[in-house]
């Protein structure tokens, strides 16, 4: 079974530029998550999709971050404009069931973003 | 109070010893609890999960839940240098769409 695919693996940009990350979940997984992990901290949930609908985006900074999951499969996360404090690893994860309740998450390899 | 709290460590144990990692959570209604291992520069990997109905043992790993005190523990027996990593506790928030909240992680160092 193929894992969660993410790209790019690394990205370096200057502040105020825009950046986009892509994620392809495990086939058949209904729920997709984007987490932000700042160095030395645990992952923080940014947004959770069930199929192509948003379940939770309460911690997504909506003035600069956006995410979509077209057709309930692939997802993109965008930051525009980026700030220095956005430097982090962006992790995509997926789980099999609905709403993520009691479900096991499988993570992709992440995208390491450096904002200069 | 943070929703999920862990001591960041590092926790240092000699090879062959028992490592004990703890995590407290705020949502009394939470019913599922997960331990992820994260090696430096890698993504989290699920190693154990338990539900509110009991403890669980899997090889050298044991996960225990104390619902009254709202904490979860992970015991690693016969610790190996390869167990050196950050261990993330994650709790499913029952009151909030099943959102999985992570603690900051505890760094474990197993010294040969």
mmCIF file of C-alpha atoms in Angstrom:
data_model
loop_
_atom_site.group_PDB
_atom_site.id
_atom_site.type_symbol
_atom_site.label_atom_id
_atom_site.label_comp_id
_atom_site.label_asym_id
_atom_site.label_seq_id
_atom_site.Cartn_x
_atom_site.Cartn_y
_atom_site.Cartn_z
ATOM 1 C CA UNK A 1 0.000 0.000 0.000
ATOM 2 C CA UNK A 2 1.478 3.340 -1.039
ATOM 3 C CA UNK A 3 1.884 5.915 1.723
ATOM 4 C CA UNK A 4 0.950 9.565 1.893
ATOM 5 C CA UNK A 5 2.814 11.486 -0.789
ATOM 6 C CA UNK A 6 3.891 15.096 -0.316
ATOM 7 C CA UNK A 7 5.827 17.566 -2.400
ATOM 8 C CA UNK A 8 8.054 19.455 -2.443
ATOM 9 C CA UNK A 9 10.338 18.032 0.239
ATOM 10 C CA UNK A 10 12.020 21.376 0.909
ATOM 11 C CA UNK A 11 11.170 24.966 0.047
ATOM 12 C CA UNK A 12 13.028 28.177 0.711
ATOM 13 C CA UNK A 13 11.290 31.492 0.056
ATOM 14 C CA UNK A 14 11.558 35.108 1.100
ATOM 15 C CA UNK A 15 8.967 36.718 3.327
ATOM 16 C CA UNK A 16 5.917 38.060 1.552
ATOM 17 C CA UNK A 17 6.273 35.479 -1.226
ATOM 18 C CA UNK A 18 3.691 32.759 -1.786
ATOM 19 C CA UNK A 19 4.155 29.004 -1.599
ATOM 20 C CA UNK A 20 2.038 25.906 -2.193
ATOM 21 C CA UNK A 21 2.290 22.364 -0.916
ATOM 22 C CA UNK A 22 0.703 19.273 -2.397
ATOM 23 C CA UNK A 23 -0.514 16.074 -0.750
ATOM 24 C CA UNK A 24 -1.885 12.801 -2.070
ATOM 25 C CA UNK A 25 -3.367 10.636 0.706
ATOM 26 C CA UNK A 26 -3.445 6.863 0.958
ATOM 27 C CA UNK A 27 -5.932 5.489 -1.527
ATOM 28 C CA UNK A 28 -9.394 5.180 -0.038
ATOM 29 C CA UNK A 29 -8.710 7.341 3.008
ATOM 30 C CA UNK A 30 -11.625 9.690 3.566
ATOM 31 C CA UNK A 31 -10.011 12.100 6.011
ATOM 32 C CA UNK A 32 -7.044 14.332 5.243
ATOM 33 C CA UNK A 33 -5.183 16.600 7.631
ATOM 34 C CA UNK A 34 -2.614 19.368 7.363
ATOM 35 C CA UNK A 35 -0.416 19.880 10.405
ATOM 36 C CA UNK A 36 2.216 22.521 11.078
ATOM 37 C CA UNK A 37 5.203 21.443 13.158
ATOM 38 C CA UNK A 38 7.541 24.143 14.375
ATOM 39 C CA UNK A 39 10.962 22.956 15.523
ATOM 40 C CA UNK A 40 10.798 21.560 19.051
ATOM 41 C CA UNK A 41 7.001 21.458 19.151
ATOM 42 C CA UNK A 42 4.343 18.890 18.470
ATOM 43 C CA UNK A 43 2.276 19.013 15.272
ATOM 44 C CA UNK A 44 -0.538 21.577 15.294
ATOM 45 C CA UNK A 45 -3.646 20.861 13.262
ATOM 46 C CA UNK A 46 -4.307 23.512 10.613
ATOM 47 C CA UNK A 47 -7.193 21.953 8.731
ATOM 48 C CA UNK A 48 -9.059 18.662 8.536
ATOM 49 C CA UNK A 49 -11.070 17.485 5.524
ATOM 50 C CA UNK A 50 -13.559 14.678 5.293
ATOM 51 C CA UNK A 51 -13.769 13.795 1.612
ATOM 52 C CA UNK A 52 -13.858 17.281 0.059
ATOM 53 C CA UNK A 53 -15.560 19.079 2.950
ATOM 54 C CA UNK A 54 -13.863 20.982 5.774
ATOM 55 C CA UNK A 55 -14.391 19.450 9.221
ATOM 56 C CA UNK A 56 -12.139 21.771 11.237
ATOM 57 C CA UNK A 57 -10.131 24.831 10.253
ATOM 58 C CA UNK A 58 -10.258 26.666 13.550
ATOM 59 C CA UNK A 59 -6.478 27.077 13.759
ATOM 60 C CA UNK A 60 -5.865 27.979 10.137
ATOM 61 C CA UNK A 61 -4.701 31.618 9.779
ATOM 62 C CA UNK A 62 -7.236 32.365 7.105
ATOM 63 C CA UNK A 63 -5.833 35.779 6.238
ATOM 64 C CA UNK A 64 -2.807 34.079 4.684
ATOM 65 C CA UNK A 65 -3.406 30.324 4.558
ATOM 66 C CA UNK A 66 -5.826 28.484 2.300
ATOM 67 C CA UNK A 67 -6.398 24.844 1.544
ATOM 68 C CA UNK A 68 -8.553 22.821 -0.756
ATOM 69 C CA UNK A 69 -9.231 19.199 -1.458
ATOM 70 C CA UNK A 70 -10.731 18.854 -4.880
ATOM 71 C CA UNK A 71 -12.704 15.701 -5.665
ATOM 72 C CA UNK A 72 -11.994 14.383 -2.187
ATOM 73 C CA UNK A 73 -8.509 13.118 -3.041
ATOM 74 C CA UNK A 74 -5.463 15.381 -3.493
ATOM 75 C CA UNK A 75 -5.060 18.509 -1.428
ATOM 76 C CA UNK A 76 -3.070 21.720 -1.665
ATOM 77 C CA UNK A 77 -2.115 24.106 1.101
ATOM 78 C CA UNK A 78 -1.129 27.652 0.173
ATOM 79 C CA UNK A 79 0.483 30.468 2.104
ATOM 80 C CA UNK A 80 0.262 34.004 0.734
ATOM 81 C CA UNK A 81 2.058 36.107 1.828
ATOM 82 C CA UNK A 82 4.520 34.124 3.936
ATOM 83 C CA UNK A 83 5.914 35.416 7.216
ATOM 84 C CA UNK A 84 9.098 34.465 9.033
ATOM 85 C CA UNK A 85 7.078 32.612 11.689
ATOM 86 C CA UNK A 86 5.680 30.278 9.018
ATOM 87 C CA UNK A 87 9.027 28.477 8.918
ATOM 88 C CA UNK A 88 8.106 24.937 9.898
ATOM 89 C CA UNK A 89 7.502 21.442 8.588
ATOM 90 C CA UNK A 90 4.088 21.029 7.008
ATOM 91 C CA UNK A 91 2.816 17.521 7.466
ATOM 92 C CA UNK A 92 -0.032 15.944 5.589
ATOM 93 C CA UNK A 93 -1.769 12.926 7.088
ATOM 94 C CA UNK A 94 -4.703 10.745 6.189
ATOM 95 C CA UNK A 95 -6.978 8.298 7.961
ATOM 96 C CA UNK A 96 -9.444 5.746 6.728
ATOM 97 C CA UNK A 97 -12.691 6.668 8.426
ATOM 98 C CA UNK A 98 -15.021 9.567 8.662
ATOM 99 C CA UNK A 99 -14.278 12.626 10.811
ATOM 100 C CA UNK A 100 -11.078 11.094 12.147
ATOM 101 C CA UNK A 101 -12.702 9.890 15.330
ATOM 102 C CA UNK A 102 -10.650 7.147 16.941
ATOM 103 C CA UNK A 103 -8.763 6.750 13.710
ATOM 104 C CA UNK A 104 -5.084 6.115 13.172
ATOM 105 C CA UNK A 105 -3.268 8.774 11.186
ATOM 106 C CA UNK A 106 -0.599 8.046 8.628
ATOM 107 C CA UNK A 107 1.805 10.878 7.866
ATOM 108 C CA UNK A 108 3.627 11.884 4.744
ATOM 109 C CA UNK A 109 7.299 12.842 4.798
ATOM 110 C CA UNK A 110 6.471 16.528 5.161
ATOM 111 C CA UNK A 111 7.575 19.737 3.485
ATOM 112 C CA UNK A 112 10.220 21.749 5.292
ATOM 113 C CA UNK A 113 9.598 25.443 4.679
ATOM 114 C CA UNK A 114 12.178 28.110 5.410
ATOM 115 C CA UNK A 115 11.068 31.736 5.152
ATOM 116 C CA UNK A 116 13.984 34.192 4.957
ATOM 117 C CA UNK B 1 -3.908 24.550 30.664
ATOM 118 C CA UNK B 2 -2.716 22.950 27.439
ATOM 119 C CA UNK B 3 -4.969 20.283 25.968
ATOM 120 C CA UNK B 4 -2.167 17.697 25.873
ATOM 121 C CA UNK B 5 0.979 18.122 27.933
ATOM 122 C CA UNK B 6 4.247 16.262 27.950
ATOM 123 C CA UNK B 7 7.594 16.859 29.610
ATOM 124 C CA UNK B 8 9.947 17.779 26.780
ATOM 125 C CA UNK B 9 12.894 16.011 28.440
ATOM 126 C CA UNK B 10 15.339 14.806 27.436
ATOM 127 C CA UNK B 11 14.744 11.575 29.290
ATOM 128 C CA UNK B 12 17.958 9.601 29.421
ATOM 129 C CA UNK B 13 18.030 5.879 30.255
ATOM 130 C CA UNK B 14 20.734 3.238 29.927
ATOM 131 C CA UNK B 15 20.381 0.476 27.387
ATOM 132 C CA UNK B 16 18.238 -2.366 28.717
ATOM 133 C CA UNK B 17 16.349 -0.202 31.210
ATOM 134 C CA UNK B 18 12.643 0.661 31.246
ATOM 135 C CA UNK B 19 11.754 4.065 29.817
ATOM 136 C CA UNK B 20 8.563 5.640 31.152
ATOM 137 C CA UNK B 21 6.919 8.449 29.207
ATOM 138 C CA UNK B 22 3.876 10.335 30.438
ATOM 139 C CA UNK B 23 1.228 12.593 28.998
ATOM 140 C CA UNK B 24 -1.692 14.466 30.593
ATOM 141 C CA UNK B 25 -4.821 15.599 28.790
ATOM 142 C CA UNK B 26 -7.559 18.086 29.566
ATOM 143 C CA UNK B 27 -10.686 16.669 27.886
ATOM 144 C CA UNK B 28 -12.252 14.192 30.309
ATOM 145 C CA UNK B 29 -14.431 12.788 27.537
ATOM 146 C CA UNK B 30 -11.491 11.697 25.360
ATOM 147 C CA UNK B 31 -11.664 8.045 24.435
ATOM 148 C CA UNK B 32 -8.695 7.285 22.215
ATOM 149 C CA UNK B 33 -5.020 7.864 22.807
ATOM 150 C CA UNK B 34 -2.064 7.470 20.507
ATOM 151 C CA UNK B 35 1.714 7.340 20.807
ATOM 152 C CA UNK B 36 3.796 8.370 17.828
ATOM 153 C CA UNK B 37 7.549 8.069 17.487
ATOM 154 C CA UNK B 38 9.424 10.728 15.534
ATOM 155 C CA UNK B 39 13.060 10.373 14.592
ATOM 156 C CA UNK B 40 14.968 13.572 13.925
ATOM 157 C CA UNK B 41 14.087 14.941 10.500
ATOM 158 C CA UNK B 42 11.382 12.331 9.929
ATOM 159 C CA UNK B 43 7.608 12.337 10.149
ATOM 160 C CA UNK B 44 5.665 10.828 13.069
ATOM 161 C CA UNK B 45 5.055 7.085 13.020
ATOM 162 C CA UNK B 46 2.254 5.428 14.996
ATOM 163 C CA UNK B 47 3.563 2.867 17.483
ATOM 164 C CA UNK B 48 0.720 2.334 19.961
ATOM 165 C CA UNK B 49 -2.901 3.270 20.483
ATOM 166 C CA UNK B 50 -5.374 2.515 23.236
ATOM 167 C CA UNK B 51 -9.006 3.188 23.806
ATOM 168 C CA UNK B 52 -10.656 4.113 27.059
ATOM 169 C CA UNK B 53 -11.511 0.521 27.845
ATOM 170 C CA UNK B 54 -8.048 -0.627 28.837
ATOM 171 C CA UNK B 55 -4.287 -0.881 28.635
ATOM 172 C CA UNK B 56 -2.375 -2.504 25.808
ATOM 173 C CA UNK B 57 0.884 -4.364 25.406
ATOM 174 C CA UNK B 58 2.712 -4.872 22.119
ATOM 175 C CA UNK B 59 6.138 -6.432 22.302
ATOM 176 C CA UNK B 60 8.399 -4.168 24.359
ATOM 177 C CA UNK B 61 5.789 -1.396 24.456
ATOM 178 C CA UNK B 62 2.959 -0.979 26.966
ATOM 179 C CA UNK B 63 0.444 1.853 26.921
ATOM 180 C CA UNK B 64 -1.529 2.555 30.088
ATOM 181 C CA UNK B 65 -4.424 4.880 30.759
ATOM 182 C CA UNK B 66 -5.419 6.456 34.063
ATOM 183 C CA UNK B 67 -8.782 8.048 33.338
ATOM 184 C CA UNK B 68 -9.324 9.368 36.846
ATOM 185 C CA UNK B 69 -6.094 11.352 36.722
ATOM 186 C CA UNK B 70 -6.300 12.001 32.976
ATOM 187 C CA UNK B 71 -2.909 10.754 32.000
ATOM 188 C CA UNK B 72 -1.511 8.227 29.587
ATOM 189 C CA UNK B 73 1.831 6.518 29.864
ATOM 190 C CA UNK B 74 4.089 4.597 27.513
ATOM 191 C CA UNK B 75 6.534 2.079 28.917
ATOM 192 C CA UNK B 76 9.394 0.806 26.807
ATOM 193 C CA UNK B 77 11.059 -2.293 28.234
ATOM 194 C CA UNK B 78 14.617 -3.345 27.394
ATOM 195 C CA UNK B 79 15.300 0.053 25.838
ATOM 196 C CA UNK B 80 17.608 0.060 22.823
ATOM 197 C CA UNK B 81 19.684 2.885 21.324
ATOM 198 C CA UNK B 82 17.385 2.649 18.289
ATOM 199 C CA UNK B 83 14.523 3.749 20.549
ATOM 200 C CA UNK B 84 16.170 7.179 20.853
ATOM 201 C CA UNK B 85 13.625 9.561 19.350
ATOM 202 C CA UNK B 86 10.900 12.027 20.265
ATOM 203 C CA UNK B 87 7.688 10.402 21.467
ATOM 204 C CA UNK B 88 4.510 12.321 20.748
ATOM 205 C CA UNK B 89 1.329 11.725 22.692
ATOM 206 C CA UNK B 90 -1.884 12.442 20.781
ATOM 207 C CA UNK B 91 -5.406 12.529 22.164
ATOM 208 C CA UNK B 92 -8.664 12.462 20.277
ATOM 209 C CA UNK B 93 -10.742 15.373 21.584
ATOM 210 C CA UNK B 94 -14.173 13.890 22.070
ATOM 211 C CA UNK B 95 -15.839 17.248 22.339
ATOM 212 C CA UNK B 96 -14.408 18.704 19.141
ATOM 213 C CA UNK B 97 -15.129 16.814 15.894
ATOM 214 C CA UNK B 98 -12.692 14.092 16.850
ATOM 215 C CA UNK B 99 -9.732 16.396 16.391
ATOM 216 C CA UNK B 100 -6.388 14.784 17.242
ATOM 217 C CA UNK B 101 -4.291 17.027 19.465
ATOM 218 C CA UNK B 102 -0.584 16.388 19.936
ATOM 219 C CA UNK B 103 1.613 17.142 22.889
ATOM 220 C CA UNK B 104 4.995 18.762 22.362
ATOM 221 C CA UNK B 105 6.784 15.436 22.617
ATOM 222 C CA UNK B 106 9.340 13.905 24.976
ATOM 223 C CA UNK B 107 12.855 13.290 23.717
ATOM 224 C CA UNK B 108 14.197 9.902 24.794
ATOM 225 C CA UNK B 109 17.900 9.136 24.775
ATOM 226 C CA UNK B 110 18.981 5.524 25.293
ATOM 227 C CA UNK B 111 22.684 5.335 26.069
ATOM 228 C CA UNK B 112 24.682 2.190 25.231
#
